[in-house]
Coordinates of C-alpha atoms in Angstrom, one line a residue:
M1 CA 0.0 0.0 0.0
S2 CA 1.4 3.4 -0.9
M3 CA 2.3 6.0 1.7
K4 CA -0.3 8.3 0.2
R5 CA -3.0 5.7 0.6
K6 CA -2.0 4.9 4.2
S7 CA -2.0 8.6 4.9
F8 CA -5.5 9.0 3.5
L9 CA -6.8 6.0 5.5
S10 CA -5.2 7.3 8.7
K11 CA -6.7 10.7 8.2
S12 CA -10.1 9.2 7.4
A13 CA -10.0 7.0 10.5
F14 CA -9.0 10.0 12.6
Q15 CA -11.8 12.1 11.3
K16 CA -14.3 9.4 12.0
S17 CA -13.0 8.9 15.5
A18 CA -13.1 12.6 16.2
I19 CA -16.7 12.9 14.9
K20 CA -17.8 10.0 17.0
E21 CA -16.1 11.3 20.1
F22 CA -17.7 14.7 19.6
A23 CA -21.1 13.0 19.2
L24 CA -20.7 10.9 22.2
S25 CA -19.6 13.9 24.2
K26 CA -23.1 15.2 24.0
L27 CA -24.6 12.3 26.0
S28 CA -24.1 13.5 29.5
L29 CA -26.1 16.7 28.9
S30 CA -28.4 14.9 26.5
I31 CA -29.3 12.8 29.5
L32 CA -30.4 16.1 31.1
C33 CA -31.8 17.3 27.8
L34 CA -29.5 20.3 27.5
T35 CA -27.8 21.6 24.5
L36 CA -24.5 22.5 26.2
A37 CA -21.2 20.9 25.4
T38 CA -19.7 18.5 28.0
A39 CA -16.9 16.0 28.8
P40 CA -15.7 13.3 26.4
G41 CA -17.8 10.2 25.7
F42 CA -17.9 7.0 27.4
A43 CA -18.7 3.2 27.4
R44 CA -18.7 0.8 24.6
N45 CA -19.7 1.1 21.0
K46 CA -21.2 -1.3 18.5
K47 CA -22.0 -1.1 14.8
A48 CA -25.5 0.1 14.4
Q49 CA -27.9 -2.1 12.6
K50 CA -29.5 0.8 10.7
P51 CA -33.1 0.2 9.6
A52 CA -33.9 0.8 6.0
N53 CA -35.9 3.8 6.7
A54 CA -33.3 5.3 9.0
V55 CA -35.8 5.3 11.9
P56 CA -35.0 3.0 14.9
A57 CA -37.2 0.0 15.6
T58 CA -40.1 0.7 17.9
P59 CA -41.2 -1.6 20.8
A60 CA -44.1 -2.7 18.6
Q61 CA -41.6 -3.8 15.9
A62 CA -39.7 -5.7 18.5
G63 CA -42.8 -7.7 19.4
E64 CA -43.0 -6.3 22.9
A65 CA -45.8 -3.8 22.6
K66 CA -49.3 -3.5 21.4
S67 CA -50.5 -0.2 20.0
S68 CA -53.7 1.3 18.7
T69 CA -54.6 4.5 17.0
G70 CA -54.7 7.4 19.4
Q71 CA -57.8 9.4 19.6
G72 CA -58.5 13.0 20.9
N73 CA -60.6 11.7 23.8
E74 CA -57.9 9.3 24.9
L75 CA -55.3 12.1 24.8
S76 CA -57.5 14.3 27.0
T77 CA -58.0 11.5 29.4
V78 CA -54.3 10.8 29.7
L79 CA -53.4 14.5 30.1
A80 CA -56.0 14.9 32.8
K81 CA -54.7 11.8 34.6
M82 CA -51.2 13.2 34.5
N83 CA -52.4 16.5 36.0
Q84 CA -54.0 14.5 38.8
T85 CA -51.0 12.2 39.6
A86 CA -48.3 14.8 39.1
S87 CA -49.1 16.6 42.3
S88 CA -48.2 13.6 44.4
F89 CA -45.1 12.7 42.4
K90 CA -42.0 13.3 44.6
T91 CA -39.3 10.7 43.9
A92 CA -38.4 7.9 41.5
Q93 CA -35.4 5.6 41.2
G94 CA -34.6 2.6 38.9
D95 CA -32.3 1.3 36.2
F96 CA -31.7 2.8 32.8
E97 CA -30.3 1.9 29.4
F98 CA -29.5 4.8 27.0
E99 CA -29.0 4.0 23.4
T100 CA -27.5 6.8 21.3
Y101 CA -27.4 6.5 17.5
Q102 CA -25.1 8.7 15.5
K103 CA -26.1 8.7 11.9
I104 CA -22.9 10.2 10.5
V105 CA -20.7 7.4 11.8
E106 CA -23.5 4.8 11.8
D107 CA -22.6 3.8 15.4
T108 CA -24.8 3.0 18.4
D109 CA -23.5 3.7 21.9
V110 CA -25.1 2.0 24.9
Q111 CA -24.9 3.3 28.5
R112 CA -26.4 1.5 31.5
G113 CA -26.8 2.5 35.1
T114 CA -29.2 3.8 37.8
I115 CA -31.2 7.0 38.0
Y116 CA -32.4 8.9 41.0
F117 CA -35.0 11.7 40.8
R118 CA -36.7 13.9 43.3
R119 CA -38.7 17.1 43.3
D120 CA -39.7 19.4 46.1
G121 CA -40.7 23.0 46.7
K122 CA -37.1 24.1 45.9
G123 CA -36.9 22.4 42.5
V124 CA -35.6 19.2 41.0
D125 CA -32.5 17.0 41.7
A126 CA -31.4 14.2 39.4
A127 CA -28.5 11.8 39.4
F128 CA -27.3 9.2 36.9
N129 CA -24.7 6.6 37.8
I130 CA -23.2 5.2 34.7
V131 CA -21.5 1.8 35.0
G132 CA -19.0 0.0 32.7
R133 CA -15.4 0.4 31.7
A134 CA -15.6 4.2 32.1
P135 CA -17.9 4.8 35.1
K136 CA -19.3 8.2 35.6
Q137 CA -21.8 10.1 37.7
V138 CA -23.9 12.9 36.3
V139 CA -25.7 15.0 39.0
Y140 CA -28.0 18.0 38.5
K141 CA -28.6 19.9 41.8
D142 CA -28.8 23.5 42.8
G143 CA -28.7 24.8 39.3
K144 CA -25.4 23.0 38.5
V145 CA -24.6 20.0 36.3
R146 CA -21.6 18.1 37.7
I147 CA -20.0 15.2 35.8
Y148 CA -17.5 13.0 37.7
E149 CA -15.2 10.8 35.6
K150 CA -13.8 8.2 38.0
R151 CA -11.1 7.0 35.5
I152 CA -9.4 10.4 35.4
N153 CA -10.6 11.5 38.9
Q154 CA -12.1 14.7 37.5
I155 CA -15.3 16.7 37.9
T156 CA -16.6 18.9 35.1
E157 CA -19.0 21.5 36.5
R158 CA -21.3 23.8 34.6
D159 CA -23.6 26.4 36.1
V160 CA -27.0 26.3 34.3
S161 CA -28.9 28.4 37.0
K162 CA -29.7 31.0 34.4
N163 CA -31.8 28.4 32.6
K164 CA -32.9 26.6 35.7
S165 CA -36.6 26.6 34.8
E166 CA -36.0 25.2 31.3
V167 CA -33.6 22.5 32.6
E168 CA -36.0 21.4 35.3
A169 CA -38.9 21.3 32.9
F170 CA -36.9 19.0 30.7
L171 CA -35.9 16.8 33.6
S172 CA -39.5 16.5 34.7
L173 CA -40.5 15.4 31.2
G174 CA -42.1 12.1 32.1
F175 CA -41.2 12.3 35.8
G176 CA -44.2 13.9 37.4
A177 CA -44.9 16.3 34.5
K178 CA -48.4 17.7 34.3
G179 CA -50.4 17.2 31.1
D180 CA -51.1 20.9 31.0
D181 CA -47.3 21.5 30.9
L182 CA -46.9 19.3 27.9
V183 CA -49.6 21.0 26.0
R184 CA -48.1 24.4 26.9
D185 CA -44.7 23.6 25.5
Y186 CA -45.4 21.0 22.8
D187 CA -47.8 20.0 20.1
V188 CA -49.0 16.7 21.6
K189 CA -50.3 13.7 19.8
M190 CA -51.6 10.4 21.2
V191 CA -50.0 7.6 19.2
G192 CA -51.6 4.8 21.1
W193 CA -51.2 2.4 24.0
E194 CA -48.2 0.1 24.4
T195 CA -47.2 -2.4 27.0
V196 CA -43.7 -1.7 28.4
N197 CA -42.3 -3.8 31.2
S198 CA -45.8 -5.3 31.7
V199 CA -47.2 -1.8 32.2
K200 CA -49.8 -0.2 30.0
T201 CA -48.3 3.0 28.8
A202 CA -49.6 5.9 26.8
Q203 CA -47.3 6.7 23.8
L204 CA -47.2 10.4 23.3
E205 CA -45.5 12.2 20.5
L206 CA -44.3 15.7 21.3
V207 CA -43.1 18.4 18.8
P208 CA -41.6 21.4 20.5
K209 CA -43.4 24.7 20.0
D210 CA -40.1 26.6 20.5
S211 CA -38.3 27.0 17.2
K212 CA -34.8 26.9 18.9
L213 CA -35.7 23.7 20.7
R214 CA -36.9 22.1 17.4
Q215 CA -33.4 22.7 16.0
T216 CA -32.1 20.4 18.7
Y217 CA -35.0 17.9 18.9
S218 CA -37.4 17.6 16.0
K219 CA -39.6 15.2 17.9
I220 CA -39.8 13.5 21.4
V221 CA -41.7 10.3 22.1
L222 CA -42.7 9.4 25.6
W223 CA -44.1 6.1 26.9
I224 CA -45.8 7.1 30.2
D225 CA -47.7 5.2 32.8
P226 CA -50.4 7.9 33.4
E227 CA -51.5 6.2 36.6
R228 CA -48.1 7.1 38.2
A229 CA -47.1 10.0 35.9
L230 CA -43.9 7.8 35.4
L231 CA -41.8 7.5 32.3
L232 CA -40.8 4.0 31.1
R233 CA -39.4 4.9 27.7
Q234 CA -38.3 8.1 26.1
Q235 CA -36.9 8.8 22.6
F236 CA -35.4 12.1 21.3
F237 CA -35.0 12.6 17.6
E238 CA -32.6 15.2 16.2
P239 CA -33.0 16.8 12.7
S240 CA -29.7 15.2 11.7
G241 CA -31.2 11.7 12.0
D242 CA -29.5 11.0 15.3
Y243 CA -31.6 9.7 18.2
R244 CA -31.4 8.8 21.8
L245 CA -33.6 6.0 23.2
A246 CA -33.9 5.7 27.0
H247 CA -35.4 2.6 28.6
Y248 CA -36.2 2.6 32.3
T249 CA -36.7 -0.6 34.3
N250 CA -37.3 -1.6 37.9
M251 CA -38.8 1.9 38.5
K252 CA -39.9 2.6 42.1
L253 CA -41.6 5.5 43.7
P254 CA -40.0 5.6 47.2
G255 CA -41.2 8.0 49.7
K256 CA -37.7 9.4 50.2
I257 CA -34.3 9.2 48.5
S258 CA -31.1 9.7 50.5
D259 CA -29.1 12.9 50.0
D260 CA -26.1 10.6 49.5
D261 CA -27.5 9.4 46.1
F262 CA -27.1 13.0 44.8
R263 CA -23.4 13.3 46.0
L264 CA -20.4 12.6 43.8
K265 CA -18.3 9.8 45.1
T266 CA -15.0 11.5 44.9
N267 CA -11.8 11.6 47.0
G268 CA -9.4 14.2 48.3
N269 CA -7.4 14.3 45.0
T270 CA -10.3 14.9 42.7
R271 CA -9.8 17.8 40.3
T272 CA -12.6 20.2 39.3
V273 CA -12.8 22.0 36.0
K274 CA -15.3 24.7 35.1
P275 CA -15.4 25.2 31.3
Q276 CA -16.6 28.6 30.1

């Protein structure tokens, strides 16, 4: 092989790697549904089995769910039930699997871990403990997103208090969100009913009313248990063709979650960086 050919392949591989690393770097704040940049990506990657229509398989296609055509009356009933149950929603915890598909490199990244969520009169706290070869903690609390990368013993901290209400509205999307809030911020369509984790869920399709948000997410699909105002699946579609699919299992609604679950497990040598 000629040196020129080797150089081209090397450059091509480098560009692909750089593109993928940049795409995966968005995951931490994609978890929190933000559009800020964040620390480098994590976990393992596998070659995506891209569907012919470039849209990921739905639970129904996987044989797990049963769906029916959504009707206006059903949507009204679901939204009303969410309004009713949201007021009593305080905490949730369980396991998650995040699948992120990057169209430009045709790769799928899978992250697994545990989620902790709570809301009170002061606002919302959320924590994601990501396991695997590159374990991480992502915590949102007091208007700050803090990402702890155990492998390099570093915290990346970003202050998002100026956008606190928007951040917490996103975090509550499917975790105690009111039906009225969904209608206020999105054009909502009832797709149907699907069984997820043996639970009957309402599948709702949301299109952001805000034009800037639509530039980030063209569509959001939620699989919600309206009886508990609890999210079991969530899918974000980007205009680029990328998507993120979140699947929540073993979800519980405990009366209280320990403050320790929202603390980063660091040591005395941990370094903190605060990107501008």
